[in-house]
mmCIF file of N, CA and C in Angstrom:
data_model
loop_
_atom_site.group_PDB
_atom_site.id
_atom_site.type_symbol
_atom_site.label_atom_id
_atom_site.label_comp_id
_atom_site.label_asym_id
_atom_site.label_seq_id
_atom_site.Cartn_x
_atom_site.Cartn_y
_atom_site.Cartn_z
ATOM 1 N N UNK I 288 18.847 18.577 -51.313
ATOM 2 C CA UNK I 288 18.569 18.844 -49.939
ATOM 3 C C UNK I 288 17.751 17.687 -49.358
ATOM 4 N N UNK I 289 18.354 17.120 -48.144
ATOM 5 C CA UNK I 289 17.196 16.015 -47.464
ATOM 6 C C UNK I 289 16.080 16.598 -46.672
ATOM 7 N N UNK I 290 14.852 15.724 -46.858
ATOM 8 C CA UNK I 290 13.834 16.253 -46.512
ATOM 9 C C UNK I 290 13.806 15.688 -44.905
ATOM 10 N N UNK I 291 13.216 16.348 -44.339
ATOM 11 C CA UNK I 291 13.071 16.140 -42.990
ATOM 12 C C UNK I 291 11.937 15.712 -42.324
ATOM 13 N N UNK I 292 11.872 14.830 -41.602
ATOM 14 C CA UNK I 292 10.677 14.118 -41.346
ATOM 15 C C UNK I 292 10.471 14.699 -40.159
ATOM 16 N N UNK I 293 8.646 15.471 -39.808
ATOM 17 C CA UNK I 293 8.566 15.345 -38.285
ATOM 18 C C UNK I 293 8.371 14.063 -37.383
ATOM 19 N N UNK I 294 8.144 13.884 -36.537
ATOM 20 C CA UNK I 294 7.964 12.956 -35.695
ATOM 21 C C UNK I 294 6.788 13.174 -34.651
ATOM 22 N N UNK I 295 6.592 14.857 -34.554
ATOM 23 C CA UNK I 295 5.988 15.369 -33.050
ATOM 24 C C UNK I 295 4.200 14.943 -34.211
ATOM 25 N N UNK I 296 4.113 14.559 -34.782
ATOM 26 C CA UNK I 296 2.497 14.278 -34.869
ATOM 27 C C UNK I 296 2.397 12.732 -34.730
ATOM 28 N N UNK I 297 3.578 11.777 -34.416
ATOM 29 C CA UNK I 297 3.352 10.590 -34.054
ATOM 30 C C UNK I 297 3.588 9.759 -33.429
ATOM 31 N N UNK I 298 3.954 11.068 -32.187
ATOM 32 C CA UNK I 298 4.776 10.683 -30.787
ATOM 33 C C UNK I 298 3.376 10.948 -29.900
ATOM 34 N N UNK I 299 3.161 10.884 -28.841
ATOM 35 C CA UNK I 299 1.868 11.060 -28.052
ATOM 36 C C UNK I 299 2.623 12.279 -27.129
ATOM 37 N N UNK I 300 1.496 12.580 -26.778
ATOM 38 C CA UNK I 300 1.888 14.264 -25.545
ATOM 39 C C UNK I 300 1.968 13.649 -24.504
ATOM 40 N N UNK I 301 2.964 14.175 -23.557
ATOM 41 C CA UNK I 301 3.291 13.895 -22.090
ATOM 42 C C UNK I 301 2.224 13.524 -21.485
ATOM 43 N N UNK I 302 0.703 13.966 -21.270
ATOM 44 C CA UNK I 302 -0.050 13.136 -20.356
ATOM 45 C C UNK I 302 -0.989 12.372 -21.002
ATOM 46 N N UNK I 303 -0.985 12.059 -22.093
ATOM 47 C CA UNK I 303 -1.712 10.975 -22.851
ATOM 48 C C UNK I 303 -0.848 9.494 -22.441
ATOM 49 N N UNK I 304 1.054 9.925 -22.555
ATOM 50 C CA UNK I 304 1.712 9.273 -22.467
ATOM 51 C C UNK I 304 1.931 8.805 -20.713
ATOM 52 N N UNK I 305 1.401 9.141 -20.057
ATOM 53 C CA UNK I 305 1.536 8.929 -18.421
ATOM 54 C C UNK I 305 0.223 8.473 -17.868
ATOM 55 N N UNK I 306 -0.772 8.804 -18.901
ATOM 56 C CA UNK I 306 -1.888 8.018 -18.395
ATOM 57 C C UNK I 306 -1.723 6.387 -19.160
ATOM 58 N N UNK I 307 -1.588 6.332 -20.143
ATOM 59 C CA UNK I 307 -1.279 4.991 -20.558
ATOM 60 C C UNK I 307 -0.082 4.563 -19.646
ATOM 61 N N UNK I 308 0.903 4.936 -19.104
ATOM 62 C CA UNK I 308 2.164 4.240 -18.180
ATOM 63 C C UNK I 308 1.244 3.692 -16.963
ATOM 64 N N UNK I 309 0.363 4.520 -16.601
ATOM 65 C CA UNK I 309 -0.344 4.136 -15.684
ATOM 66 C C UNK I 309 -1.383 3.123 -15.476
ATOM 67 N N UNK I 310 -2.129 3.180 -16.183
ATOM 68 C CA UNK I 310 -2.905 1.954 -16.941
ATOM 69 C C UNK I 310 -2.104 0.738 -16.818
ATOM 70 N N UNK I 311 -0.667 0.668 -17.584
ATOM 71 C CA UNK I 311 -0.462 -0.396 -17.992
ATOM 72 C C UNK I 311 0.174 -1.303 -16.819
ATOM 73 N N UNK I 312 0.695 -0.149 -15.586
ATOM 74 C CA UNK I 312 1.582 -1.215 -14.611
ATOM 75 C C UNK I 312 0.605 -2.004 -13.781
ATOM 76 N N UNK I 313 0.932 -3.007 -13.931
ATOM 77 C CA UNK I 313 0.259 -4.147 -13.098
ATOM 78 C C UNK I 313 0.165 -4.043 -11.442
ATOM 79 N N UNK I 314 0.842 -3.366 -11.019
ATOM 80 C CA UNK I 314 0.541 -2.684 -9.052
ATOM 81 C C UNK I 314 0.665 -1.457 -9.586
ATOM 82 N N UNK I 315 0.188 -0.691 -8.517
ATOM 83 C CA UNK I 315 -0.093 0.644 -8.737
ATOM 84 C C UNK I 315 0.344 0.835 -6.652
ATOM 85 N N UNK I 316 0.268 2.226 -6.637
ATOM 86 C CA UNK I 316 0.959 2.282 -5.138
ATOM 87 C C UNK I 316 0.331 1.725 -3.917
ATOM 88 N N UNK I 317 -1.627 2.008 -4.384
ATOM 89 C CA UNK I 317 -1.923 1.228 -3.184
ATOM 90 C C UNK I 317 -1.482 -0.514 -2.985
ATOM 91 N N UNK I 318 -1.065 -1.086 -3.888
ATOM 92 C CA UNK I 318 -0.746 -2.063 -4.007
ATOM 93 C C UNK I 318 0.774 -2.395 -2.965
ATOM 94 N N UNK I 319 1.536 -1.715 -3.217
ATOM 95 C CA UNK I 319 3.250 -1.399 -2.463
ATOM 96 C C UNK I 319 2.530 -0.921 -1.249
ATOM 97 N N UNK I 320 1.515 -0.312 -0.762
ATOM 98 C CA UNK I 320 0.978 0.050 0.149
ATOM 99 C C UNK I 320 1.245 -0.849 1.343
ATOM 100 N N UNK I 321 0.025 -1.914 0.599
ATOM 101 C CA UNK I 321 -0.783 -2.839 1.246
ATOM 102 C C UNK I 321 0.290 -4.210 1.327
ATOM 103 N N UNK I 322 1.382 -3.856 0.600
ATOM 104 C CA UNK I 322 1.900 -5.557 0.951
ATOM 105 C C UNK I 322 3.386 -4.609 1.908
ATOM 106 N N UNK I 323 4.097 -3.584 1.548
ATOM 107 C CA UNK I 323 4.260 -2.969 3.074
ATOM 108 C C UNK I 323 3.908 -3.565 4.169
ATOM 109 N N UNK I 324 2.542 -3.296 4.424
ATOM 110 C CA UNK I 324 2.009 -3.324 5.854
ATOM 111 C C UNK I 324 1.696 -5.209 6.003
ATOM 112 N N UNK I 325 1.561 -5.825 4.963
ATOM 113 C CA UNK I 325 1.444 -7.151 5.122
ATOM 114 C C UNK I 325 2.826 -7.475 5.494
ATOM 115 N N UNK I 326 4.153 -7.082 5.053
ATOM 116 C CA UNK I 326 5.542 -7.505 4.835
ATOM 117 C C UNK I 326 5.898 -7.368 6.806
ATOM 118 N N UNK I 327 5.488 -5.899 7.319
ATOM 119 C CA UNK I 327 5.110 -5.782 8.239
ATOM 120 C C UNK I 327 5.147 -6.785 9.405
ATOM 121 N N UNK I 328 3.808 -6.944 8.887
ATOM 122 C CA UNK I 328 3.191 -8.187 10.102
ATOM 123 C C UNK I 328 3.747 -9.574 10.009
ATOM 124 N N UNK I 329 4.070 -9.690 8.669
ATOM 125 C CA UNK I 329 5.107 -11.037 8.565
ATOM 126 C C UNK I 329 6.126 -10.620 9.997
ATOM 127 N N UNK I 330 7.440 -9.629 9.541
ATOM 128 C CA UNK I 330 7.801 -9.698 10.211
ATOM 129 C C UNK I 330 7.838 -9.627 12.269
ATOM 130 N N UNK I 331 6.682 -9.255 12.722
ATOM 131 C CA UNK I 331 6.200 -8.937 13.883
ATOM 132 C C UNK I 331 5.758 -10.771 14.476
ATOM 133 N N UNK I 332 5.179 -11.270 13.500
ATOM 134 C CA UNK I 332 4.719 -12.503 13.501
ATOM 135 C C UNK I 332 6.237 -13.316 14.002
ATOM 136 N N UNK I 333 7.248 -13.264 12.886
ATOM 137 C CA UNK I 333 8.532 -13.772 13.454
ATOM 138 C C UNK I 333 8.968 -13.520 14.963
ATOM 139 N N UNK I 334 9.130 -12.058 14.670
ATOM 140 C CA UNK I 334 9.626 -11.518 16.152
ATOM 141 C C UNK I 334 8.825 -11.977 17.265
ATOM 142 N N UNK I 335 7.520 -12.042 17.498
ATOM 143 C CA UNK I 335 6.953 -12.507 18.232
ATOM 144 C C UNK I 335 7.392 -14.169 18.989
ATOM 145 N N UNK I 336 7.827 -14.953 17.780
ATOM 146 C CA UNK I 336 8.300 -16.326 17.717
ATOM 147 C C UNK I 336 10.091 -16.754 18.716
ATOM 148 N N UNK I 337 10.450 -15.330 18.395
ATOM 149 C CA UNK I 337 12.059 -15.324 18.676
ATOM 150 C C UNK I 337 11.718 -15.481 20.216
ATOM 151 N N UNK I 338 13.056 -15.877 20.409
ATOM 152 C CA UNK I 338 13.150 -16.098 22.181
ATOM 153 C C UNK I 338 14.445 -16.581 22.708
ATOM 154 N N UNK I 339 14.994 -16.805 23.728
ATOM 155 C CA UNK I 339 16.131 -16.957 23.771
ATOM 156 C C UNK I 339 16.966 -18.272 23.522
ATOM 157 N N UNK I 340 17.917 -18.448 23.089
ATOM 158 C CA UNK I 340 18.678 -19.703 23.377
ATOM 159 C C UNK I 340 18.649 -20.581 24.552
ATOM 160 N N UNK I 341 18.098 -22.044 24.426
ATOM 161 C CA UNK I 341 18.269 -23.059 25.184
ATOM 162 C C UNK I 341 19.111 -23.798 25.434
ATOM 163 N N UNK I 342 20.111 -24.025 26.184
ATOM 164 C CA UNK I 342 21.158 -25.073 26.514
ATOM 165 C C UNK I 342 20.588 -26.455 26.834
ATOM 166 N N UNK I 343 21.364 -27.226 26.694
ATOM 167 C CA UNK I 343 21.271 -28.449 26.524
ATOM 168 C C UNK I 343 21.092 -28.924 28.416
ATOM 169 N N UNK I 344 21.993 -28.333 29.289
ATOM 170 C CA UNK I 344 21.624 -28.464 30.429
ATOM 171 C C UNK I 344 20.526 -27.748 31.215
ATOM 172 N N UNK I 345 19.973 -26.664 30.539
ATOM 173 C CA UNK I 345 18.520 -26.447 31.375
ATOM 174 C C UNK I 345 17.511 -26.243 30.200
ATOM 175 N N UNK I 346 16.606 -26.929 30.942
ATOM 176 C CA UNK I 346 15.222 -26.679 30.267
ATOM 177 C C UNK I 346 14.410 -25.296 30.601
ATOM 178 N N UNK I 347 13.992 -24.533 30.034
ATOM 179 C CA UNK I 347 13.300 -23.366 29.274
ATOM 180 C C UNK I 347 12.282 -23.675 29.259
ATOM 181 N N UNK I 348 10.757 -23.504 29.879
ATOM 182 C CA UNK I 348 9.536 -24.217 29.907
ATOM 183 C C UNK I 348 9.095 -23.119 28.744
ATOM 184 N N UNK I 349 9.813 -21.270 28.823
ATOM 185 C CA UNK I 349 8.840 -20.419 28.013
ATOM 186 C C UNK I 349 9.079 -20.835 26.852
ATOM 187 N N UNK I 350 9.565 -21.961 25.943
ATOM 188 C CA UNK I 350 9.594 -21.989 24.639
ATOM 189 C C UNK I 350 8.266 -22.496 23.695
ATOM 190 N N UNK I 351 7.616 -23.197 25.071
ATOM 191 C CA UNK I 351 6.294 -23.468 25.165
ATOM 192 C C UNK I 351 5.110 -22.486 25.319
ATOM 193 N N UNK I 352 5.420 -21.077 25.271
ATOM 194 C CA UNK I 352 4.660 -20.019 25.863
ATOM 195 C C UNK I 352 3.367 -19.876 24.385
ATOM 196 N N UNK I 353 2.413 -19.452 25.007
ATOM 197 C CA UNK I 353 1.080 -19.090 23.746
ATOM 198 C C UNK I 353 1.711 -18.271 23.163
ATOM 199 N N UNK I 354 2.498 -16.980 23.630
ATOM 200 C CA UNK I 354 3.076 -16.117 22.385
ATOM 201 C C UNK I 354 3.574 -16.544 21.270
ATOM 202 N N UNK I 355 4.582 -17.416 21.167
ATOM 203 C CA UNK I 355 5.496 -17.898 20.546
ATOM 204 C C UNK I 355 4.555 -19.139 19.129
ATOM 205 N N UNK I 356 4.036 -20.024 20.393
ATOM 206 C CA UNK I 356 3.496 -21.186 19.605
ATOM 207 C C UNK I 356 1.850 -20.448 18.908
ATOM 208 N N UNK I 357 1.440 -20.127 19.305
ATOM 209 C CA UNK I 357 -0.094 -19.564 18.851
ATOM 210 C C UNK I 357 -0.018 -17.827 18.191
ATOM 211 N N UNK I 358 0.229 -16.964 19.162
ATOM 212 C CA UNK I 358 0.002 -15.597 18.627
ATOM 213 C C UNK I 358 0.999 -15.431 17.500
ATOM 214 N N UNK I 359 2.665 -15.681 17.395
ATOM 215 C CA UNK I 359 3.624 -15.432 16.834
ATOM 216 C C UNK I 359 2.893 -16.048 15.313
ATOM 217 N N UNK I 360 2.690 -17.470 15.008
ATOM 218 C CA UNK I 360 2.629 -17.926 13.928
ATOM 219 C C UNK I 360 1.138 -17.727 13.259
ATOM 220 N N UNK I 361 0.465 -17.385 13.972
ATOM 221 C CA UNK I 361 -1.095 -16.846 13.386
ATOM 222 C C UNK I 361 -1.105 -15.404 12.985
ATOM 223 N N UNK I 362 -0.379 -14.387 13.362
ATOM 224 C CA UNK I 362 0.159 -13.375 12.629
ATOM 225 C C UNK I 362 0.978 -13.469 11.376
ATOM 226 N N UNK I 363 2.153 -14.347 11.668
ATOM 227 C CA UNK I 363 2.967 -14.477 10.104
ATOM 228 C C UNK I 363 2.358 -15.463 9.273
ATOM 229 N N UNK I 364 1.343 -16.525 9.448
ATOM 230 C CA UNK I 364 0.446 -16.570 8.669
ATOM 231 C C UNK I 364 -0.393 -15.625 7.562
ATOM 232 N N UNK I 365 -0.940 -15.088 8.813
ATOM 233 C CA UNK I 365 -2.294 -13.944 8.407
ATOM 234 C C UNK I 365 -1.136 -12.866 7.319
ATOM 235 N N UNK I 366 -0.247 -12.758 7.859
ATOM 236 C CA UNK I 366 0.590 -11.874 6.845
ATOM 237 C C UNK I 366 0.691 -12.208 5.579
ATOM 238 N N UNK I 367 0.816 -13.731 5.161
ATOM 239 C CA UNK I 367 1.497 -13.936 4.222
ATOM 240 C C UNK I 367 0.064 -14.224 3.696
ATOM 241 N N UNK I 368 -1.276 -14.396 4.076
ATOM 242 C CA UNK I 368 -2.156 -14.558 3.446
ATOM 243 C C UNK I 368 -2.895 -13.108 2.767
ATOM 244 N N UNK I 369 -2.656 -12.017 3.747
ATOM 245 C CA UNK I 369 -2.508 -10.567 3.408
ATOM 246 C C UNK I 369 -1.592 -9.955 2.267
ATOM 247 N N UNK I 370 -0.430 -10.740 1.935
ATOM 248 C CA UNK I 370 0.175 -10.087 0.989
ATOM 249 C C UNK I 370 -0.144 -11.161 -0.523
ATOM 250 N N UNK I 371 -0.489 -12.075 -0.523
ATOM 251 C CA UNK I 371 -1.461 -12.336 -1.870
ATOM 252 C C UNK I 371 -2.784 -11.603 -1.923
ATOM 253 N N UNK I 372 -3.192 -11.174 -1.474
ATOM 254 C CA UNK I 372 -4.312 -10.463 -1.348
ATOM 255 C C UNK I 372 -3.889 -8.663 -1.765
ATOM 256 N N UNK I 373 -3.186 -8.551 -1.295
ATOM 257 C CA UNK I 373 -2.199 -7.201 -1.545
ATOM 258 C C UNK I 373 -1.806 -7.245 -2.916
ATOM 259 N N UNK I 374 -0.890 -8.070 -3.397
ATOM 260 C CA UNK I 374 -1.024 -8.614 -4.842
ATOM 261 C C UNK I 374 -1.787 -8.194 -5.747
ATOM 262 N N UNK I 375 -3.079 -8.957 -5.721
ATOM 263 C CA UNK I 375 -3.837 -9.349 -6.658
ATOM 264 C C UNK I 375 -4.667 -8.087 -6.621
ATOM 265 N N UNK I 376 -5.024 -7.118 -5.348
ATOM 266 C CA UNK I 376 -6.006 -6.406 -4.890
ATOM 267 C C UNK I 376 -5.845 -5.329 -6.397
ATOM 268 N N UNK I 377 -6.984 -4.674 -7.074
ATOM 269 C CA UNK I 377 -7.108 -3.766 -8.099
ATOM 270 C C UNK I 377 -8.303 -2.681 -7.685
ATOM 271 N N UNK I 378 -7.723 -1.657 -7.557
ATOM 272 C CA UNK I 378 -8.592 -0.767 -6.685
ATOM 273 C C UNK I 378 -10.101 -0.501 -8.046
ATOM 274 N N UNK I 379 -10.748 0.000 -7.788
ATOM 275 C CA UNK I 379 -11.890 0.471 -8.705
ATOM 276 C C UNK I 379 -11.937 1.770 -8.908
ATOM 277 N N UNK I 380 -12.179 2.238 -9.982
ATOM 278 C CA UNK I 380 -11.889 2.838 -11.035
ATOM 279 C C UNK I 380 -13.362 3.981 -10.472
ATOM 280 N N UNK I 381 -13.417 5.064 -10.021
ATOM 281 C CA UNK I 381 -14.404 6.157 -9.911
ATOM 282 C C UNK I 381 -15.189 6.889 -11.340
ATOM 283 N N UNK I 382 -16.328 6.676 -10.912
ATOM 284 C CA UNK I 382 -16.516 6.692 -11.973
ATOM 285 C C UNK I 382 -17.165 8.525 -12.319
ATOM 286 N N UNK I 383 -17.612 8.780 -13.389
ATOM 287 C CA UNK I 383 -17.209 10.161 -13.991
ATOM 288 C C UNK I 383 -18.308 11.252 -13.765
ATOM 289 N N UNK I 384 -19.712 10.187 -13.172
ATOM 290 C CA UNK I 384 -21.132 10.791 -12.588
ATOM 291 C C UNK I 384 -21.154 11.481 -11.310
ATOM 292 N N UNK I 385 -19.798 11.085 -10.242
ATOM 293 C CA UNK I 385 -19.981 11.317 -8.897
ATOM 294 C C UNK I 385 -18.796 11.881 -8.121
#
């Protein structure tokens, strides 16, 4: 007769096993959160930039407008400096006194 090996004393229990899954992923949701809302403003930053097509026979003075040249690209900046920051961000850990 073959002997039968258990396994269940050297497998881990479902939430021993989900707290270590958790631990180990490198973003966690506030992370997808925060670069969301950075991904966001990237895009708003663009849109801000868009404007219409210029022909070659008239000149368009608004392509020159502060929206476009100043507000548009200091947002999709700030975005893309927001989502390394989003990245890297590791929330802190509460601790067990309070």
């Amino acid at each position: 007769m073959a002997k039968k090996y258990s396994t269940a004393s050297s497998t881990p229990k479902r939430g021993e096993l989900d707290k270590e899954e958790q631990s180990s992923m490198p973003l966690t949701r506030p992370n997808f959160m925060l670069m969301a809302a950075a991904g966001a403003a990237i895009v708003i930053g663009f849109l801000l930039m868009l404007g219409s097509s210029t022909t070659v026979d008239s000149f368009d003075a608004d392509i020159f407008s502060v929206r476009r040249t100043v507000i548009g690209p200091t947002i999709a900046f700030l975005g893309f400096i927001f989502m390394g920051f989003a990245i890297m961000y590791s929330p802190r850990k509460k601790s067990a006194g309070k």
